[in-house]
Amino acid sequence: MEMIQSHKIRYPLPSLLFLLYFLSLHKLPSLAYTVPDKYFINCGSDTNITTSGRIFAGDLTSGNSASVTFTRQSSPVKDIDKSTATPPLYQTARIFRQKSFYEFVISSAGTYLVRLHFFAFSSSAYLPTAIFDVSASKFSLLDNFSVPNNPNSPLIKEFFIRISVGKFPIYFTPQRSSLAFVNAIELFLVPDNFIPSVAQHISPAGSNSDYKDIVSKALLTIHRINVGGLTLTPENDTLWRYWVPDDSYLYSPDTAKNSRFYSSKPRYVEGASEYVAPDLVYQTAKEVNINSTRASNNFNVTWSFNVSKNCKNFVRVHFCDIVSPSPGALLRFNFYIYSNFSLQINPYGSISQLAAAFYFDFVVDSDDSGLINISIGPRQDSEDQTAFLNGLEIMEIMGELTRRSEPKKTSIFVVVGSVLGGLILICILAFVLCLRRCRKQKAVETLDWSPAPAHRGRTSHSTGQTPEGPIMGSLTPNLNLGLKISFAEIQFATNNFDMKKRIGNGGFGTVFRGTLSNGTEVAVKRSEPGSHQGLPEFQTEIIVLSMIRHRHLVSLIGYCDESSEMILVYEFMEKGTLRDHLYNSALPSLAWKQRLEICIGAAKGLQYLHRGSSGVFIHRDVKSTNILLDENYVAKVADFGLSRLLGPPDQTHVSTAVKGTFGYLDPDYFRTQQLTEKSDVYSFGVVLLEVLCARPALNTLLPQEQVNLAEWAMFCKNKGTLEQIVDASIRSEINPNSLTKFVSTAERCLEEYGADRPHMGDVLWDLEYALQLQRTARAREPHEDSTTDASALLALPNIQNLPSLSMSMEGDYLPMLGKDHSNSLEIEVFSQLRIDDAR
């Protein structure tokens, strides 16, 4: 799709230029396009299955032999759970023990949609352990891929690939001694020009140019969003796609509202069609909520999407004006990518009809934050102060396979020389490794604290040791070997990752409870192969966490990096997350004094991060699910996947893309993209309100004014009705003056600007004072009410502005190991933007 070269950042396009720009963007998909009836393959089956209007033919049926073939060194496998409610399409699969393929005969060149369906059902071959690669043509589609044992839904990977006439194989390559499998395959032609040749290329800094030859790339669908609408399943889509609602991606839900449903079919302008997006996508939208305080101050509506870091993404945004009562020639609004690129949207620049569907394509670079932010906002020169968005798709542009040259023939003399040289090299390496191991052992023994020992795999030998794995199997050869744990030991600890030991799921893996061979209880966080999380971030997580030791921070016990595994092992926290004890669980309610002690413990951990080294270590994802409790209800801050390590003490902030969790994000950080320690203070203020009110930071099921806990609580506080939203289970036991101190502390944490918030040391001091007020409260007589009690205690001096005394705590701090870090360190392992219980 051709793009206008003269478009400049931040300058709106005039109406005429917009018209030319719009008309140049889209070429009409082929009017002769009809939905194909091939290829839809039911793998490992001799039965045809009909679902959502498609007939998936069993790959063992005779009708497939001419056009679809598969490697004979494979075998079908069936679901052995006879009582399963699994859909028929996912009750069979084909497994491969070596590099194998399905091969399709292609009679028409063009862009094809390729869908691979995976479901790890119960079978004689344990499918959840499968680790494999998938490739096609010149593209690597899936690397180190595995399928979680999720009984609720299959995992579907969708690609768009340009295919020529001839034979088209899709290769499945198991990792080492593992296996590969697939349950179903779809491969069919999409309309002409469905993927453009050219689109505007946008960088995080806002620069733009033309990105050419998109159509020759392979695209992996990451997000497909029905903005303002409900989930759309294959039954509702012209190309059998899934579209999900946008609510969980919104930064500030109160700034947007769902538009009304437009009952008639949308009008498709040149380039758009029901195949680009179905009618239902264009018949709903999110628009600016003009009744919102933020929206009325020109606050943009922003969505944040997780993507792979430092990669290119094909982004398609869909528009259809269903919010205006009549065609509004003066309706204009701004569309933003990140905060540095803007485009003026004029729905009536090309056609003066209401509900006319159109779309724009971009290629957008992601940075090391792994986020793409999309925004819309009203314009002052628009007659109607609104903006809207109907749909959005993000597809990752895949990398090409690295070709290996064929080995050359070698003479016998070269072979013999290579063998001798190899033997000599092995001897030298063995000596060097032995020497380094001895030195590292001595270094570990001189430290003033001892990490958990490196537990090795169990064996039948009397020594109780097993040989190290192959050198080539190690992903992180230069990390702290004293923390390294063998994969065999972790398998033993978790009973080979028995799903009965699963205690949580994260966006990048599963958390298991385990017991090491020495009896230590641990939490094992296993990254899912193929999750697109990088090795450098995994290494950084280990390096940083191996330097942090504090009573109120969850400790890293070890890690495993054998083969394609990336596993972190933490101390096990018996009582789970703080949120589990506040709401939405059957656990008994915590007493007010317990809650105060937990908040104090978490504040101590955060205070250590902010002041325990020569720099400032910012957590960046403080929330109730990242505060864990041990068997004695001692609080420990966990999950440093979004953390940022700043430089020397005089460095006040670092400019970085916004990351965090909705409901806890510092508005000053979001506005300026300048991260400071006060960002943690804001998030902790939200946690304090969670502790007090026993409700989530965001609850979209509540009335609009109550959705955001921080805003609602401060509104009630100013209105004098805060006591009404305090957790009913503790309302009667809270001393009023303790409540006053606690609420004023939370309020100061939630100041709009970071400079107006206290340091974590001051917060800690105030919380300890609130606990002291609760402990020393005199018992009330039956005739006394809370007002009388409060008036007596409020005579105590207000000391919230005194210097922090939190640095004098004994027994909490252990020395920080290693050198001071003057450069910023980005830690992005096992992290995600949206709320997640398994962090």
PDB file of C-alpha atoms in Angstrom, residues 26 50 78 146 250 328 353 432 505 507 571 588 654 691 693 801:
ATOM      1  CA  HIS A  26      -6.054   0.432  -0.245  1.00  0.00           C
ATOM      2  CA  THR A  50     -17.176 -30.339  10.466  1.00  0.00           C
ATOM      3  CA  LYS A  78      -5.675 -40.412  20.178  1.00  0.00           C
ATOM      4  CA  SER A 146       5.794 -26.275  23.607  1.00  0.00           C
ATOM      5  CA  LEU A 250      -7.047  -0.058  28.125  1.00  0.00           C
ATOM      6  CA  GLY A 328     -20.179  15.191  10.247  1.00  0.00           C
ATOM      7  CA  GLN A 353     -21.638   8.533   4.305  1.00  0.00           C
ATOM      8  CA  VAL A 432      40.677 -25.019  32.674  1.00  0.00           C
ATOM      9  CA  ASN A 505       0.087 -19.666  35.589  1.00  0.00           C
ATOM     10  CA  GLY A 507       1.954 -15.182  30.649  1.00  0.00           C
ATOM     11  CA  GLU A 571      11.903 -19.805  48.090  1.00  0.00           C
ATOM     12  CA  PRO A 588     -10.003 -16.386  56.350  1.00  0.00           C
ATOM     13  CA  VAL A 654      15.371   7.209  33.750  1.00  0.00           C
ATOM     14  CA  VAL A 691      -5.583  -3.762  52.048  1.00  0.00           C
ATOM     15  CA  CYS A 693     -11.031  -1.938  51.258  1.00  0.00           C
ATOM     16  CA  ASN A 801       6.555  15.152  57.756  1.00  0.00           C
TER      17      ASN A 801
END
